[in-house]
Short mmCIF file of the C-alpha atoms (twelve columns), coordinates in Angstrom:
data_MODEL
# 
_entry.id   MODEL 
# 
loop_
_atom_site.group_PDB 
_atom_site.id 
_atom_site.type_symbol 
_atom_site.label_atom_id 
_atom_site.label_alt_id 
_atom_site.label_comp_id 
_atom_site.label_asym_id 
_atom_site.label_seq_id 
_atom_site.Cartn_x 
_atom_site.Cartn_y 
_atom_site.Cartn_z 
_atom_site.pdbx_PDB_model_num 
ATOM 1   C CA . MET A 1   -17.103 -7.273  0.413   1 
ATOM 2   C CA . ASN A 2   -16.110 -6.403  3.951   1 
ATOM 3   C CA . VAL A 3   -13.158 -4.460  5.372   1 
ATOM 4   C CA . ARG A 4   -11.885 -5.316  8.872   1 
ATOM 5   C CA . PRO A 5   -8.726  -4.732  10.908  1 
ATOM 6   C CA . ALA A 6   -5.989  -7.278  10.063  1 
ATOM 7   C CA . ILE A 7   -4.742  -9.761  12.611  1 
ATOM 8   C CA . VAL A 8   -1.577  -11.850 12.807  1 
ATOM 9   C CA . ALA A 9   -3.513  -14.856 11.394  1 
ATOM 10  C CA . ASP A 10  -3.987  -12.835 8.206   1 
ATOM 11  C CA . ALA A 11  -0.254  -12.506 7.521   1 
ATOM 12  C CA . ASP A 12  0.066   -15.432 5.090   1 
ATOM 13  C CA . ALA A 13  -2.948  -14.314 2.963   1 
ATOM 14  C CA . ILE A 14  -1.768  -10.647 3.035   1 
ATOM 15  C CA . ALA A 15  1.696   -11.795 1.891   1 
ATOM 16  C CA . GLU A 16  0.211   -13.750 -0.994  1 
ATOM 17  C CA . VAL A 17  -1.841  -10.715 -2.156  1 
ATOM 18  C CA . HIS A 18  1.201   -8.530  -1.732  1 
ATOM 19  C CA . VAL A 19  3.556   -10.651 -3.764  1 
ATOM 20  C CA . ARG A 20  1.051   -11.608 -6.461  1 
ATOM 21  C CA . SER A 21  -0.051  -7.937  -6.816  1 
ATOM 22  C CA . TRP A 22  3.543   -6.781  -7.211  1 
ATOM 23  C CA . GLN A 23  4.177   -9.450  -9.839  1 
ATOM 24  C CA . ALA A 24  1.123   -8.440  -11.820 1 
ATOM 25  C CA . ALA A 25  1.120   -4.623  -11.355 1 
ATOM 26  C CA . TYR A 26  4.787   -3.936  -11.751 1 
ATOM 27  C CA . ARG A 27  5.660   -6.309  -14.603 1 
ATOM 28  C CA . GLY A 28  7.361   -4.175  -17.148 1 
ATOM 29  C CA . GLN A 29  8.223   -1.500  -14.550 1 
ATOM 30  C CA . ILE A 30  10.516  -3.604  -12.316 1 
ATOM 31  C CA . PRO A 31  12.901  -6.227  -13.736 1 
ATOM 32  C CA . ASP A 32  11.278  -9.654  -14.143 1 
ATOM 33  C CA . ASP A 33  14.035  -11.446 -12.223 1 
ATOM 34  C CA . HIS A 34  13.291  -9.315  -9.173  1 
ATOM 35  C CA . LEU A 35  9.544   -9.900  -9.387  1 
ATOM 36  C CA . ASP A 36  10.066  -13.626 -9.934  1 
ATOM 37  C CA . SER A 37  12.238  -13.880 -6.867  1 
ATOM 38  C CA . LEU A 38  9.682   -12.400 -4.481  1 
ATOM 39  C CA . SER A 39  8.856   -14.810 -1.755  1 
ATOM 40  C CA . ILE A 40  5.450   -15.175 -0.124  1 
ATOM 41  C CA . GLU A 41  7.112   -16.893 2.885   1 
ATOM 42  C CA . ARG A 42  9.582   -13.993 3.428   1 
ATOM 43  C CA . ARG A 43  6.845   -11.398 3.028   1 
ATOM 44  C CA . ALA A 44  4.607   -13.354 5.429   1 
ATOM 45  C CA . SER A 45  7.331   -13.239 8.048   1 
ATOM 46  C CA . VAL A 46  7.517   -9.491  7.740   1 
ATOM 47  C CA . TRP A 47  3.704   -9.127  8.053   1 
ATOM 48  C CA . LYS A 48  3.544   -11.432 11.040  1 
ATOM 49  C CA . GLU A 49  6.129   -9.306  12.782  1 
ATOM 50  C CA . MET A 50  4.327   -6.025  11.844  1 
ATOM 51  C CA . LEU A 51  0.893   -7.236  12.790  1 
ATOM 52  C CA . GLY A 52  2.200   -8.695  16.067  1 
ATOM 53  C CA . ARG A 53  3.581   -5.439  17.610  1 
ATOM 54  C CA . GLU A 54  1.798   -2.493  18.969  1 
ATOM 55  C CA . MET A 55  2.225   0.551   16.727  1 
ATOM 56  C CA . PRO A 56  0.543   3.752   17.849  1 
ATOM 57  C CA . ASP A 57  -1.542  5.385   15.099  1 
ATOM 58  C CA . ALA A 58  -0.786  2.581   12.678  1 
ATOM 59  C CA . GLY A 59  -2.752  -0.338  11.408  1 
ATOM 60  C CA . ALA A 60  -3.630  -2.756  8.675   1 
ATOM 61  C CA . PHE A 61  -6.999  -3.615  7.123   1 
ATOM 62  C CA . VAL A 62  -8.034  -6.431  4.933   1 
ATOM 63  C CA . LEU A 63  -10.695 -6.661  2.251   1 
ATOM 64  C CA . GLU A 64  -12.541 -9.987  2.343   1 
ATOM 65  C CA . ASP A 65  -15.290 -11.606 0.492   1 
ATOM 66  C CA . GLY A 66  -16.564 -15.021 1.478   1 
ATOM 67  C CA . GLY A 67  -13.853 -15.454 3.974   1 
ATOM 68  C CA . GLY A 68  -10.938 -15.007 1.670   1 
ATOM 69  C CA . ILE A 69  -8.654  -11.985 1.738   1 
ATOM 70  C CA . LEU A 70  -8.717  -10.082 -1.546  1 
ATOM 71  C CA . GLY A 71  -6.683  -7.005  -0.640  1 
ATOM 72  C CA . PHE A 72  -5.155  -4.977  2.258   1 
ATOM 73  C CA . ALA A 73  -4.076  -1.456  3.204   1 
ATOM 74  C CA . HIS A 74  -1.648  -0.261  5.860   1 
ATOM 75  C CA . VAL A 75  -1.470  3.158   7.456   1 
ATOM 76  C CA . SER A 76  0.929   4.847   9.901   1 
ATOM 77  C CA . PRO A 77  2.270   8.233   10.795  1 
ATOM 78  C CA . SER A 78  4.212   9.691   7.846   1 
ATOM 79  C CA . ARG A 79  7.700   8.276   7.469   1 
ATOM 80  C CA . ASP A 80  8.845   11.434  5.619   1 
ATOM 81  C CA . ALA A 81  11.462  13.559  7.472   1 
ATOM 82  C CA . ASP A 82  9.845   16.789  6.134   1 
ATOM 83  C CA . ALA A 83  6.290   15.857  7.165   1 
ATOM 84  C CA . PRO A 84  4.582   17.681  10.122  1 
ATOM 85  C CA . ALA A 85  3.398   15.415  12.972  1 
ATOM 86  C CA . SER A 86  -0.168  15.891  11.726  1 
ATOM 87  C CA . THR A 87  0.584   13.919  8.519   1 
ATOM 88  C CA . GLY A 88  -0.341  10.242  8.186   1 
ATOM 89  C CA . GLU A 89  0.677   7.845   5.437   1 
ATOM 90  C CA . LEU A 90  -0.991  5.202   3.379   1 
ATOM 91  C CA . THR A 91  2.063   2.952   3.230   1 
ATOM 92  C CA . ALA A 92  0.478   0.151   1.239   1 
ATOM 93  C CA . ILE A 93  -2.655  -0.717  -0.625  1 
ATOM 94  C CA . TYR A 94  -2.850  -3.821  -2.747  1 
ATOM 95  C CA . LEU A 95  -5.609  -5.940  -4.327  1 
ATOM 96  C CA . ALA A 96  -5.381  -9.483  -5.726  1 
ATOM 97  C CA . PRO A 97  -4.786  -9.015  -9.491  1 
ATOM 98  C CA . ASP A 98  -8.146  -10.438 -10.418 1 
ATOM 99  C CA . ARG A 99  -10.052 -8.120  -8.052  1 
ATOM 100 C CA . ARG A 100 -9.106  -4.754  -9.483  1 
ATOM 101 C CA . GLY A 101 -11.800 -2.479  -10.792 1 
ATOM 102 C CA . ARG A 102 -14.552 -3.869  -8.508  1 
ATOM 103 C CA . GLY A 103 -14.593 -1.195  -5.757  1 
ATOM 104 C CA . GLY A 104 -12.339 -2.901  -3.224  1 
ATOM 105 C CA . GLY A 105 -9.569  -0.377  -3.542  1 
ATOM 106 C CA . ARG A 106 -11.993 2.437   -2.860  1 
ATOM 107 C CA . LEU A 107 -13.310 0.648   0.209   1 
ATOM 108 C CA . LEU A 108 -9.735  0.236   1.541   1 
ATOM 109 C CA . ILE A 109 -8.794  3.874   0.955   1 
ATOM 110 C CA . ASP A 110 -11.969 4.943   2.667   1 
ATOM 111 C CA . ILE A 111 -11.198 2.931   5.810   1 
ATOM 112 C CA . ALA A 112 -7.616  4.054   5.753   1 
ATOM 113 C CA . ILE A 113 -8.655  7.691   5.662   1 
ATOM 114 C CA . THR A 114 -11.267 7.145   8.373   1 
ATOM 115 C CA . SER A 115 -8.637  5.511   10.548  1 
ATOM 116 C CA . LEU A 116 -6.078  8.282   10.054  1 
ATOM 117 C CA . ARG A 117 -8.633  10.993  10.661  1 
ATOM 118 C CA . ALA A 118 -9.773  9.287   13.915  1 
ATOM 119 C CA . ALA A 119 -6.095  9.223   15.000  1 
ATOM 120 C CA . GLY A 120 -5.951  13.004  14.627  1 
ATOM 121 C CA . PHE A 121 -4.057  13.318  11.355  1 
ATOM 122 C CA . ARG A 122 -5.015  16.231  9.083   1 
ATOM 123 C CA . ARG A 123 -3.150  15.248  5.912   1 
ATOM 124 C CA . VAL A 124 -2.167  11.897  4.370   1 
ATOM 125 C CA . THR A 125 0.455   10.984  1.892   1 
ATOM 126 C CA . LEU A 126 1.403   7.955   -0.171  1 
ATOM 127 C CA . TRP A 127 4.280   7.103   -2.498  1 
ATOM 128 C CA . VAL A 128 3.606   5.550   -6.019  1 
ATOM 129 C CA . LEU A 129 5.920   4.503   -8.727  1 
ATOM 130 C CA . ASP A 130 6.212   7.248   -11.261 1 
ATOM 131 C CA . SER A 131 5.755   4.652   -14.035 1 
ATOM 132 C CA . ASN A 132 2.621   3.231   -12.590 1 
ATOM 133 C CA . ALA A 133 0.016   5.221   -14.602 1 
ATOM 134 C CA . ALA A 134 -2.898  3.054   -13.585 1 
ATOM 135 C CA . ALA A 135 -2.323  3.597   -9.843  1 
ATOM 136 C CA . ARG A 136 -1.672  7.261   -10.342 1 
ATOM 137 C CA . ARG A 137 -5.122  7.605   -12.150 1 
ATOM 138 C CA . PHE A 138 -6.833  5.624   -9.425  1 
ATOM 139 C CA . TYR A 139 -5.383  7.965   -6.690  1 
ATOM 140 C CA . GLU A 140 -6.217  11.120  -8.630  1 
ATOM 141 C CA . ARG A 141 -9.775  9.996   -9.048  1 
ATOM 142 C CA . ALA A 142 -9.910  9.441   -5.345  1 
ATOM 143 C CA . GLY A 143 -8.876  13.085  -4.681  1 
ATOM 144 C CA . TRP A 144 -5.080  12.634  -4.317  1 
ATOM 145 C CA . MET A 145 -2.615  15.005  -5.929  1 
ATOM 146 C CA . ALA A 146 1.083   14.804  -6.621  1 
ATOM 147 C CA . ASP A 147 2.841   17.368  -4.308  1 
ATOM 148 C CA . GLY A 148 6.270   17.481  -5.986  1 
ATOM 149 C CA . GLY A 149 7.912   15.025  -3.637  1 
ATOM 150 C CA . VAL A 150 10.189  12.498  -5.456  1 
ATOM 151 C CA . LYS A 151 12.453  9.832   -4.035  1 
ATOM 152 C CA . THR A 152 14.556  7.082   -5.561  1 
ATOM 153 C CA . ASP A 153 14.759  3.668   -3.970  1 
ATOM 154 C CA . ASP A 154 18.146  2.174   -5.099  1 
ATOM 155 C CA . ARG A 155 17.752  -1.601  -5.242  1 
ATOM 156 C CA . GLY A 156 21.297  -2.190  -6.507  1 
ATOM 157 C CA . SER A 157 20.645  -3.523  -9.983  1 
ATOM 158 C CA . PHE A 158 17.824  -1.080  -10.520 1 
ATOM 159 C CA . ALA A 159 16.185  1.964   -9.024  1 
ATOM 160 C CA . LEU A 160 12.510  2.821   -8.334  1 
ATOM 161 C CA . VAL A 161 11.427  6.434   -8.671  1 
ATOM 162 C CA . GLU A 162 8.447   7.287   -6.602  1 
ATOM 163 C CA . LEU A 163 6.179   10.274  -6.497  1 
ATOM 164 C CA . ARG A 164 4.459   11.541  -3.349  1 
ATOM 165 C CA . TYR A 165 0.739   12.112  -3.455  1 
ATOM 166 C CA . THR A 166 -1.283  13.873  -0.757  1 
ATOM 167 C CA . ARG A 167 -4.702  14.908  0.304   1 
ATOM 168 C CA . ALA A 168 -6.361  16.612  3.209   1 
ATOM 169 C CA . LEU A 169 -8.319  14.579  5.635   1 
# 
């Protein structure tokens, strides 16, 4: 397995991992009709736009094996209003559903942390669904801790409650 910076040409593969991962990981936590309505094409459009613009202190990384993209991570300065400027954020980390538990997630976290540290950040945060026990265990094993931050993402017909995790860099 290899991790490298993502490029615009990776957008379609990243979108497929993103959508398939949501559909597998969040089944039973997010309504099925929402998960079933997720569009790889719409997500690819978002990723093409994100990867195509210059964003200081932000970036995406892909995990590949044999040329195929198996996962990705994205980092940026923290989007939280209460965060000091020295705080970065792991905004996304996803693996193809059949690739979990093989060390790829750890590789992605390691490169994300290395990237944020090199950009001068001293802390990093991420947001995780409060109901996603598997992800929370994964982060805790990697040295992350819940810091008491909670937010609710109102999606109209349902709401997502997220917990903030943090760690020093």
